[in-house]
PDB file of C-alpha atoms and ligand atoms in Angstrom:
ATOM      1  CA  MET A   1       0.000   0.000   0.000  1.00 81.00           C
ATOM      2  CA  PRO A   2       1.375   3.475  -0.877  1.00 88.00           C
ATOM      3  CA  GLU A   3       1.751   5.974   1.948  1.00 93.00           C
ATOM      4  CA  PHE A   4       0.077   9.387   1.787  1.00 96.00           C
ATOM      5  CA  HIS A   5       1.293  12.609   3.408  1.00 96.00           C
ATOM      6  CA  VAL A   6      -0.003  16.168   3.711  1.00 98.00           C
ATOM      7  CA  ARG A   7       2.021  19.379   3.510  1.00 98.00           C
ATOM      8  CA  PRO A   8       1.319  23.072   2.716  1.00 97.00           C
ATOM      9  CA  LEU A   9       0.818  23.914  -0.988  1.00 97.00           C
ATOM     10  CA  ARG A  10       3.870  25.640  -2.546  1.00 95.00           C
ATOM     11  CA  SER A  11       4.099  27.755  -5.697  1.00 93.00           C
ATOM     12  CA  SER A  12       6.056  24.890  -7.326  1.00 94.00           C
ATOM     13  CA  ASP A  13       2.850  22.788  -7.030  1.00 96.00           C
ATOM     14  CA  PHE A  14       0.832  25.161  -9.273  1.00 95.00           C
ATOM     15  CA  ASP A  15       1.209  23.195 -12.519  1.00 96.00           C
ATOM     16  CA  ARG A  16       0.226  19.892 -10.924  1.00 96.00           C
ATOM     17  CA  VAL A  17      -2.741  21.386  -9.061  1.00 97.00           C
ATOM     18  CA  LEU A  18      -3.997  23.008 -12.291  1.00 97.00           C
ATOM     19  CA  TRP A  19      -3.583  19.660 -14.087  1.00 96.00           C
ATOM     20  CA  LEU A  20      -5.643  17.971 -11.353  1.00 97.00           C
ATOM     21  CA  GLU A  21      -8.254  20.766 -11.526  1.00 96.00           C
ATOM     22  CA  ARG A  22      -8.744  20.067 -15.238  1.00 96.00           C
ATOM     23  CA  GLU A  23      -8.915  16.313 -14.667  1.00 96.00           C
ATOM     24  CA  LEU A  24     -11.531  16.693 -11.921  1.00 96.00           C
ATOM     25  CA  PHE A  25     -13.582  19.755 -12.885  1.00 91.00           C
ATOM     26  CA  GLY A  26     -13.196  20.016 -16.694  1.00 89.00           C
ATOM     27  CA  ALA A  27     -14.648  23.282 -18.005  1.00 84.00           C
ATOM     28  CA  GLY A  28     -15.176  24.527 -14.435  1.00 85.00           C
ATOM     29  CA  ALA A  29     -11.462  24.177 -13.563  1.00 92.00           C
ATOM     30  CA  TRP A  30      -9.613  27.117 -12.030  1.00 94.00           C
ATOM     31  CA  THR A  31      -7.138  28.886 -14.301  1.00 95.00           C
ATOM     32  CA  TYR A  32      -3.617  29.887 -13.234  1.00 95.00           C
ATOM     33  CA  GLY A  33      -4.853  33.415 -12.483  1.00 96.00           C
ATOM     34  CA  MET A  34      -7.799  32.201 -10.414  1.00 95.00           C
ATOM     35  CA  LEU A  35      -5.552  29.909  -8.368  1.00 95.00           C
ATOM     36  CA  ALA A  36      -2.941  32.635  -7.840  1.00 95.00           C
ATOM     37  CA  ASP A  37      -5.621  35.160  -6.768  1.00 96.00           C
ATOM     38  CA  GLU A  38      -7.220  32.611  -4.465  1.00 96.00           C
ATOM     39  CA  LEU A  39      -3.940  31.765  -2.720  1.00 95.00           C
ATOM     40  CA  ALA A  40      -3.072  35.447  -2.298  1.00 95.00           C
ATOM     41  CA  ALA A  41      -6.448  36.274  -0.721  1.00 97.00           C
ATOM     42  CA  LEU A  42      -6.808  36.875   3.008  1.00 97.00           C
ATOM     43  CA  GLY A  43      -7.250  33.988   5.419  1.00 97.00           C
ATOM     44  CA  ARG A  44      -6.506  31.173   2.974  1.00 98.00           C
ATOM     45  CA  TRP A  45      -4.770  27.906   3.956  1.00 98.00           C
ATOM     46  CA  TYR A  46      -3.986  25.372   1.209  1.00 98.00           C
ATOM     47  CA  ILE A  47      -2.484  21.909   1.464  1.00 98.00           C
ATOM     48  CA  VAL A  48      -1.542  19.075  -0.888  1.00 98.00           C
ATOM     49  CA  ALA A  49      -1.505  15.312  -0.462  1.00 98.00           C
ATOM     50  CA  THR A  50       1.539  13.439  -1.738  1.00 97.00           C
ATOM     51  CA  VAL A  51       2.192   9.756  -2.345  1.00 95.00           C
ATOM     52  CA  ASP A  52       5.486   7.938  -1.957  1.00 92.00           C
ATOM     53  CA  GLU A  53       4.772   5.923  -5.172  1.00 83.00           C
ATOM     54  CA  PRO A  54       3.198   8.299  -7.769  1.00 75.00           C
ATOM     55  CA  GLY A  55       2.980   5.457 -10.348  1.00 79.00           C
ATOM     56  CA  SER A  56       0.092   5.879 -12.756  1.00 76.00           C
ATOM     57  CA  ILE A  57       0.088   9.689 -12.979  1.00 79.00           C
ATOM     58  CA  GLY A  58       3.818  10.270 -13.559  1.00 82.00           C
ATOM     59  CA  PRO A  59       6.724  11.354 -11.396  1.00 84.00           C
ATOM     60  CA  ASP A  60       5.016  14.190  -9.457  1.00 86.00           C
ATOM     61  CA  PRO A  61       3.930  12.912  -6.042  1.00 94.00           C
ATOM     62  CA  VAL A  62       1.122  15.509  -5.594  1.00 97.00           C
ATOM     63  CA  ILE A  63      -2.142  13.582  -5.919  1.00 97.00           C
ATOM     64  CA  GLY A  64      -4.613  15.816  -4.094  1.00 98.00           C
ATOM     65  CA  TYR A  65      -5.184  19.311  -2.776  1.00 98.00           C
ATOM     66  CA  ALA A  66      -7.591  21.231  -0.565  1.00 98.00           C
ATOM     67  CA  GLY A  67      -8.103  24.748   0.748  1.00 98.00           C
ATOM     68  CA  LEU A  68      -9.798  26.635   3.538  1.00 98.00           C
ATOM     69  CA  TRP A  69     -10.841  30.261   4.055  1.00 98.00           C
ATOM     70  CA  PHE A  70     -11.201  31.581   7.602  1.00 98.00           C
ATOM     71  CA  ASP A  71     -13.088  34.886   7.933  1.00 96.00           C
ATOM     72  CA  GLY A  72     -12.623  35.254  11.682  1.00 97.00           C
ATOM     73  CA  ASP A  73     -15.844  33.423  12.565  1.00 97.00           C
ATOM     74  CA  ASP A  74     -16.340  30.450  10.269  1.00 98.00           C
ATOM     75  CA  ALA A  75     -14.089  28.400   8.000  1.00 98.00           C
ATOM     76  CA  GLN A  76     -15.149  27.613   4.427  1.00 98.00           C
ATOM     77  CA  VAL A  77     -13.896  24.656   2.384  1.00 98.00           C
ATOM     78  CA  MET A  78     -12.844  26.345  -0.884  1.00 97.00           C
ATOM     79  CA  THR A  79     -11.898  23.198  -2.794  1.00 97.00           C
ATOM     80  CA  ILE A  80     -10.869  19.586  -2.368  1.00 98.00           C
ATOM     81  CA  GLY A  81      -9.822  17.102  -5.032  1.00 98.00           C
ATOM     82  CA  VAL A  82      -8.018  13.792  -5.419  1.00 98.00           C
ATOM     83  CA  ALA A  83      -6.497  12.414  -8.666  1.00 97.00           C
ATOM     84  CA  ARG A  84      -8.866   9.832 -10.161  1.00 96.00           C
ATOM     85  CA  ALA A  85      -6.185   7.138 -10.002  1.00 95.00           C
ATOM     86  CA  PHE A  86      -5.961   7.574  -6.216  1.00 96.00           C
ATOM     87  CA  GLN A  87      -9.630   8.049  -5.317  1.00 97.00           C
ATOM     88  CA  ARG A  88     -11.255   5.714  -2.775  1.00 97.00           C
ATOM     89  CA  SER A  89      -7.920   5.301  -0.965  1.00 97.00           C
ATOM     90  CA  GLY A  90      -8.617   7.590   1.990  1.00 97.00           C
ATOM     91  CA  VAL A  91      -6.841  10.665   0.557  1.00 98.00           C
ATOM     92  CA  GLY A  92      -9.977  12.843   0.469  1.00 98.00           C
ATOM     93  CA  ARG A  93     -10.694  12.025   4.099  1.00 98.00           C
ATOM     94  CA  LEU A  94      -7.052  12.747   5.031  1.00 98.00           C
ATOM     95  CA  LEU A  95      -7.254  16.203   3.413  1.00 98.00           C
ATOM     96  CA  LEU A  96     -10.676  16.973   4.905  1.00 98.00           C
ATOM     97  CA  ASP A  97      -9.512  15.915   8.383  1.00 98.00           C
ATOM     98  CA  GLU A  98      -6.569  18.323   8.057  1.00 98.00           C
ATOM     99  CA  LEU A  99      -8.880  21.187   7.046  1.00 98.00           C
ATOM    100  CA  ILE A 100     -11.177  20.488   9.994  1.00 98.00           C
ATOM    101  CA  ALA A 101      -8.223  20.223  12.405  1.00 98.00           C
ATOM    102  CA  HIS A 102      -6.916  23.560  11.129  1.00 98.00           C
ATOM    103  CA  ALA A 103     -10.349  25.172  11.524  1.00 98.00           C
ATOM    104  CA  ARG A 104     -10.438  23.913  15.120  1.00 97.00           C
ATOM    105  CA  LYS A 105      -6.983  25.345  15.729  1.00 97.00           C
ATOM    106  CA  LEU A 106      -8.229  28.719  14.445  1.00 97.00           C
ATOM    107  CA  LYS A 107     -11.196  28.398  16.840  1.00 97.00           C
ATOM    108  CA  ALA A 108     -13.704  28.635  13.995  1.00 98.00           C
ATOM    109  CA  ASN A 109     -17.333  28.237  15.062  1.00 98.00           C
ATOM    110  CA  ALA A 110     -18.094  25.980  12.099  1.00 98.00           C
ATOM    111  CA  VAL A 111     -16.839  24.662   8.777  1.00 98.00           C
ATOM    112  CA  LEU A 112     -19.087  25.502   5.803  1.00 98.00           C
ATOM    113  CA  LEU A 113     -19.020  24.322   2.195  1.00 98.00           C
ATOM    114  CA  GLU A 114     -21.003  24.097  -1.025  1.00 97.00           C
ATOM    115  CA  VAL A 115     -21.332  20.881  -2.982  1.00 98.00           C
ATOM    116  CA  ARG A 116     -23.267  19.973  -6.124  1.00 96.00           C
ATOM    117  CA  VAL A 117     -26.465  18.153  -5.192  1.00 97.00           C
ATOM    118  CA  ASP A 118     -25.542  15.270  -7.540  1.00 97.00           C
ATOM    119  CA  ASN A 119     -21.919  14.875  -6.324  1.00 97.00           C
ATOM    120  CA  GLU A 120     -22.512  11.598  -4.472  1.00 98.00           C
ATOM    121  CA  PRO A 121     -18.865  10.813  -3.585  1.00 98.00           C
ATOM    122  CA  ALA A 122     -18.288  14.263  -2.057  1.00 98.00           C
ATOM    123  CA  LEU A 123     -21.668  14.268  -0.275  1.00 98.00           C
ATOM    124  CA  ALA A 124     -20.910  10.864   1.237  1.00 98.00           C
ATOM    125  CA  MET A 125     -17.469  12.046   2.355  1.00 98.00           C
ATOM    126  CA  TYR A 126     -18.836  15.199   4.004  1.00 98.00           C
ATOM    127  CA  ARG A 127     -21.708  13.363   5.704  1.00 98.00           C
ATOM    128  CA  ARG A 128     -19.276  10.764   6.971  1.00 97.00           C
ATOM    129  CA  SER A 129     -17.269  13.587   8.601  1.00 97.00           C
ATOM    130  CA  GLY A 130     -20.356  14.980  10.316  1.00 97.00           C
ATOM    131  CA  PHE A 131     -21.449  17.756   7.920  1.00 98.00           C
ATOM    132  CA  GLU A 132     -25.182  18.423   7.694  1.00 98.00           C
ATOM    133  CA  VAL A 133     -27.159  20.032   4.866  1.00 98.00           C
ATOM    134  CA  LEU A 134     -28.234  23.595   5.722  1.00 97.00           C
ATOM    135  CA  ALA A 135     -29.895  24.769   2.511  1.00 97.00           C
ATOM    136  CA  VAL A 136     -30.064  24.493  -1.291  1.00 97.00           C
ATOM    137  CA  ARG A 137     -28.561  27.216  -3.499  1.00 96.00           C
ATOM    138  CA  LYS A 138     -30.384  27.188  -6.811  1.00 96.00           C
ATOM    139  CA  ARG A 139     -28.261  27.281 -10.005  1.00 94.00           C
ATOM    140  CA  TYR A 140     -25.109  27.914  -7.902  1.00 92.00           C
ATOM    141  CA  TYR A 141     -22.824  26.143 -10.410  1.00 89.00           C
ATOM    142  CA  GLN A 142     -22.548  27.853 -13.812  1.00 82.00           C
ATOM    143  CA  PRO A 143     -22.536  27.230 -16.743  1.00 80.00           C
ATOM    144  CA  GLU A 144     -23.853  23.770 -15.732  1.00 83.00           C
ATOM    145  CA  ASN A 145     -26.851  25.428 -14.029  1.00 90.00           C
ATOM    146  CA  LYS A 146     -26.683  22.933 -11.149  1.00 93.00           C
ATOM    147  CA  ASP A 147     -27.934  23.425  -7.601  1.00 97.00           C
ATOM    148  CA  ALA A 148     -25.651  23.243  -4.560  1.00 97.00           C
ATOM    149  CA  TYR A 149     -26.190  22.120  -1.011  1.00 98.00           C
ATOM    150  CA  THR A 150     -24.708  24.344   1.656  1.00 98.00           C
ATOM    151  CA  MET A 151     -23.325  22.079   4.379  1.00 98.00           C
ATOM    152  CA  ARG A 152     -22.107  22.852   7.881  1.00 98.00           C
ATOM    153  CA  LEU A 153     -20.019  21.140  10.540  1.00 98.00           C
ATOM    154  CA  ASP A 154     -20.570  22.717  13.954  1.00 98.00           C
ATOM    155  CA  LEU A 155     -17.294  22.914  15.900  1.00 97.00           C
ATOM    156  CA  ARG A 156     -18.641  24.716  18.966  1.00 92.00           C
ATOM    157  CA  SER A 157     -20.430  21.680  20.356  1.00 82.00           C
ATOM    158  CA  GLU A 158     -17.329  19.475  20.084  1.00 65.00           C
ATOM    159  CA  PRO A 159     -15.311  18.387  23.132  1.00 60.00           C
ATOM    160  CA  ARG A 160     -12.573  20.874  24.151  1.00 52.00           C
ATOM    161  CA  ALA A 161      -9.799  18.270  23.705  1.00 49.00           C
ATOM    162  CA  ALA A 162     -10.502  18.138  19.940  1.00 47.00           C
ATOM    163  CA  ALA A 163      -9.316  21.773  19.614  1.00 47.00           C
ATOM    164  CA  ASP A 164      -5.780  20.719  20.508  1.00 50.00           C
ATOM    165  CA  ASP A 165      -5.348  18.227  17.634  1.00 50.00           C
ATOM    166  CA  GLY A 166      -2.232  18.761  15.468  1.00 49.00           C
ATOM    167  CA  ASP A 167      -2.299  19.535  11.732  1.00 50.00           C
ATOM    168  CA  ALA A 168      -0.050  20.008   8.718  1.00 54.00           C
ATOM    169  CA  ALA A 169       1.096  23.604   9.394  1.00 46.00           C
TER     170      ALA A 169
HETATM  171  C1  LIG B   1     -14.801  13.826  -3.318  1.00 67.72           C
HETATM  172  C2  LIG B   1     -13.377  13.289  -3.379  1.00 67.72           C
HETATM  173  C3  LIG B   1     -12.424  14.419  -2.960  1.00 67.72           C
HETATM  174  C4  LIG B   1     -13.232  12.108  -2.402  1.00 67.72           C
HETATM  175  O1  LIG B   1     -11.877  11.740  -2.371  1.00 67.72           O
HETATM  176  P1  LIG B   1     -11.434  10.216  -2.103  1.00 67.72           P
HETATM  177  O2  LIG B   1      -9.970  10.241  -1.851  1.00 67.72           O
HETATM  178  O3  LIG B   1     -11.927   9.340  -3.167  1.00 67.72           O
HETATM  179  O4  LIG B   1     -12.247   9.900  -0.756  1.00 67.72           O
HETATM  180  P2  LIG B   1     -11.870   8.808   0.362  1.00 67.72           P
HETATM  181  O5  LIG B   1     -11.284   7.613  -0.270  1.00 67.72           O
HETATM  182  O6  LIG B   1     -11.068   9.490   1.425  1.00 67.72           O
HETATM  183  O7  LIG B   1     -13.300   8.457   0.916  1.00 67.72           O
HETATM  184  C5  LIG B   1     -13.854   9.140   2.052  1.00 67.72           C
HETATM  185  C6  LIG B   1     -15.324   8.810   2.130  1.00 67.72           C
HETATM  186  O8  LIG B   1     -16.021   9.450   1.053  1.00 67.72           O
HETATM  187  C7  LIG B   1     -17.071   8.613   0.581  1.00 67.72           C
HETATM  188  N1  LIG B   1     -16.819   8.323  -0.830  1.00 67.72           N
HETATM  189  C8  LIG B   1     -15.730   8.656  -1.559  1.00 67.72           C
HETATM  190  N2  LIG B   1     -15.898   8.291  -2.842  1.00 67.72           N
HETATM  191  C9  LIG B   1     -17.110   7.707  -2.924  1.00 67.72           C
HETATM  192  C10 LIG B   1     -17.849   7.128  -3.993  1.00 67.72           C
HETATM  193  N3  LIG B   1     -17.360   7.079  -5.241  1.00 67.72           N
HETATM  194  N4  LIG B   1     -19.079   6.638  -3.729  1.00 67.72           N
HETATM  195  C11 LIG B   1     -19.583   6.687  -2.481  1.00 67.72           C
HETATM  196  N5  LIG B   1     -18.914   7.215  -1.411  1.00 67.72           N
HETATM  197  C12 LIG B   1     -17.705   7.730  -1.641  1.00 67.72           C
HETATM  198  C13 LIG B   1     -17.071   7.392   1.475  1.00 67.72           C
HETATM  199  O9  LIG B   1     -17.939   7.649   2.569  1.00 67.72           O
HETATM  200  C14 LIG B   1     -15.649   7.348   1.946  1.00 67.72           C
HETATM  201  O10 LIG B   1     -15.492   6.678   3.167  1.00 67.72           O
HETATM  202  P3  LIG B   1     -15.223   5.074   3.160  1.00 67.72           P
HETATM  203  O11 LIG B   1     -14.085   4.841   2.212  1.00 67.72           O
HETATM  204  O12 LIG B   1     -14.872   4.799   4.579  1.00 67.72           O
HETATM  205  O13 LIG B   1     -16.488   4.465   2.685  1.00 67.72           O
HETATM  206  C15 LIG B   1     -13.020  12.775  -4.813  1.00 67.72           C
HETATM  207  O14 LIG B   1     -14.067  11.908  -5.246  1.00 67.72           O
HETATM  208  C16 LIG B   1     -12.838  13.873  -5.839  1.00 67.72           C
HETATM  209  O15 LIG B   1     -11.732  14.435  -5.984  1.00 67.72           O
HETATM  210  N6  LIG B   1     -13.905  14.200  -6.601  1.00 67.72           N
HETATM  211  C17 LIG B   1     -13.812  15.197  -7.667  1.00 67.72           C
HETATM  212  C18 LIG B   1     -13.662  16.585  -7.112  1.00 67.72           C
HETATM  213  C19 LIG B   1     -14.836  16.945  -6.222  1.00 67.72           C
HETATM  214  O16 LIG B   1     -15.980  16.661  -6.534  1.00 67.72           O
HETATM  215  N7  LIG B   1     -14.531  17.634  -5.094  1.00 67.72           N
HETATM  216  C20 LIG B   1     -15.529  18.053  -4.125  1.00 67.72           C
HETATM  217  C21 LIG B   1     -16.091  19.356  -4.522  1.00 67.72           C
HETATM  218  S1  LIG B   1     -17.325  19.917  -3.343  1.00 67.72           S
END
């Protein structure tokens, strides 16, 4: 079994992250400019997942990425993605756990996110981590014209000890 690790996203990861964006989101993928603007924005925290045996997707070990925005009250999952060849191996959960641990460290009240209503793998992952559906945002995803669920993980009701968990930073 390959081993997976998480570390902060570096500028040298840009090309690989953009390649993964296109693989996972097609026409909706972020461009170089969008990614650069996003990373330069206030309160962002981005990480990548690496594998010790890249194998099927070439020599670059970056096989997943995820990002969080903290506005001083709540944290928002900005993106999360795992290379198709490495999906269903626990990498998505590893990245999401790191985002949640970081949000706890920042003392966020909650973690929020949007997800397409028909994105079954992502919905299952978020539910499994305790997120609950708050509302539906009609036609949130363009140009696909697809609805989104807004989901929320309440961190305030969690045991105090959880706030002291470590994370990748
Ligand atoms: C969503 C995504 C990040 C999950 O990554 P992953 O590495 O495959 O997820 P994991 O292997 O860590 O699985 C975590 C949990 O998610 C759920 N899950 C993941 N893929 C699933 C699938 N295809 N069908 C059903 N449940 C799935 C399961 O509950 C799983 O837990 P389990 O393995 O104990 O059953 C990945 O499918 C992906 O990159 N999708 C494309 C990009 C995307 O849609 N991002 C989310 C935008 S909101």
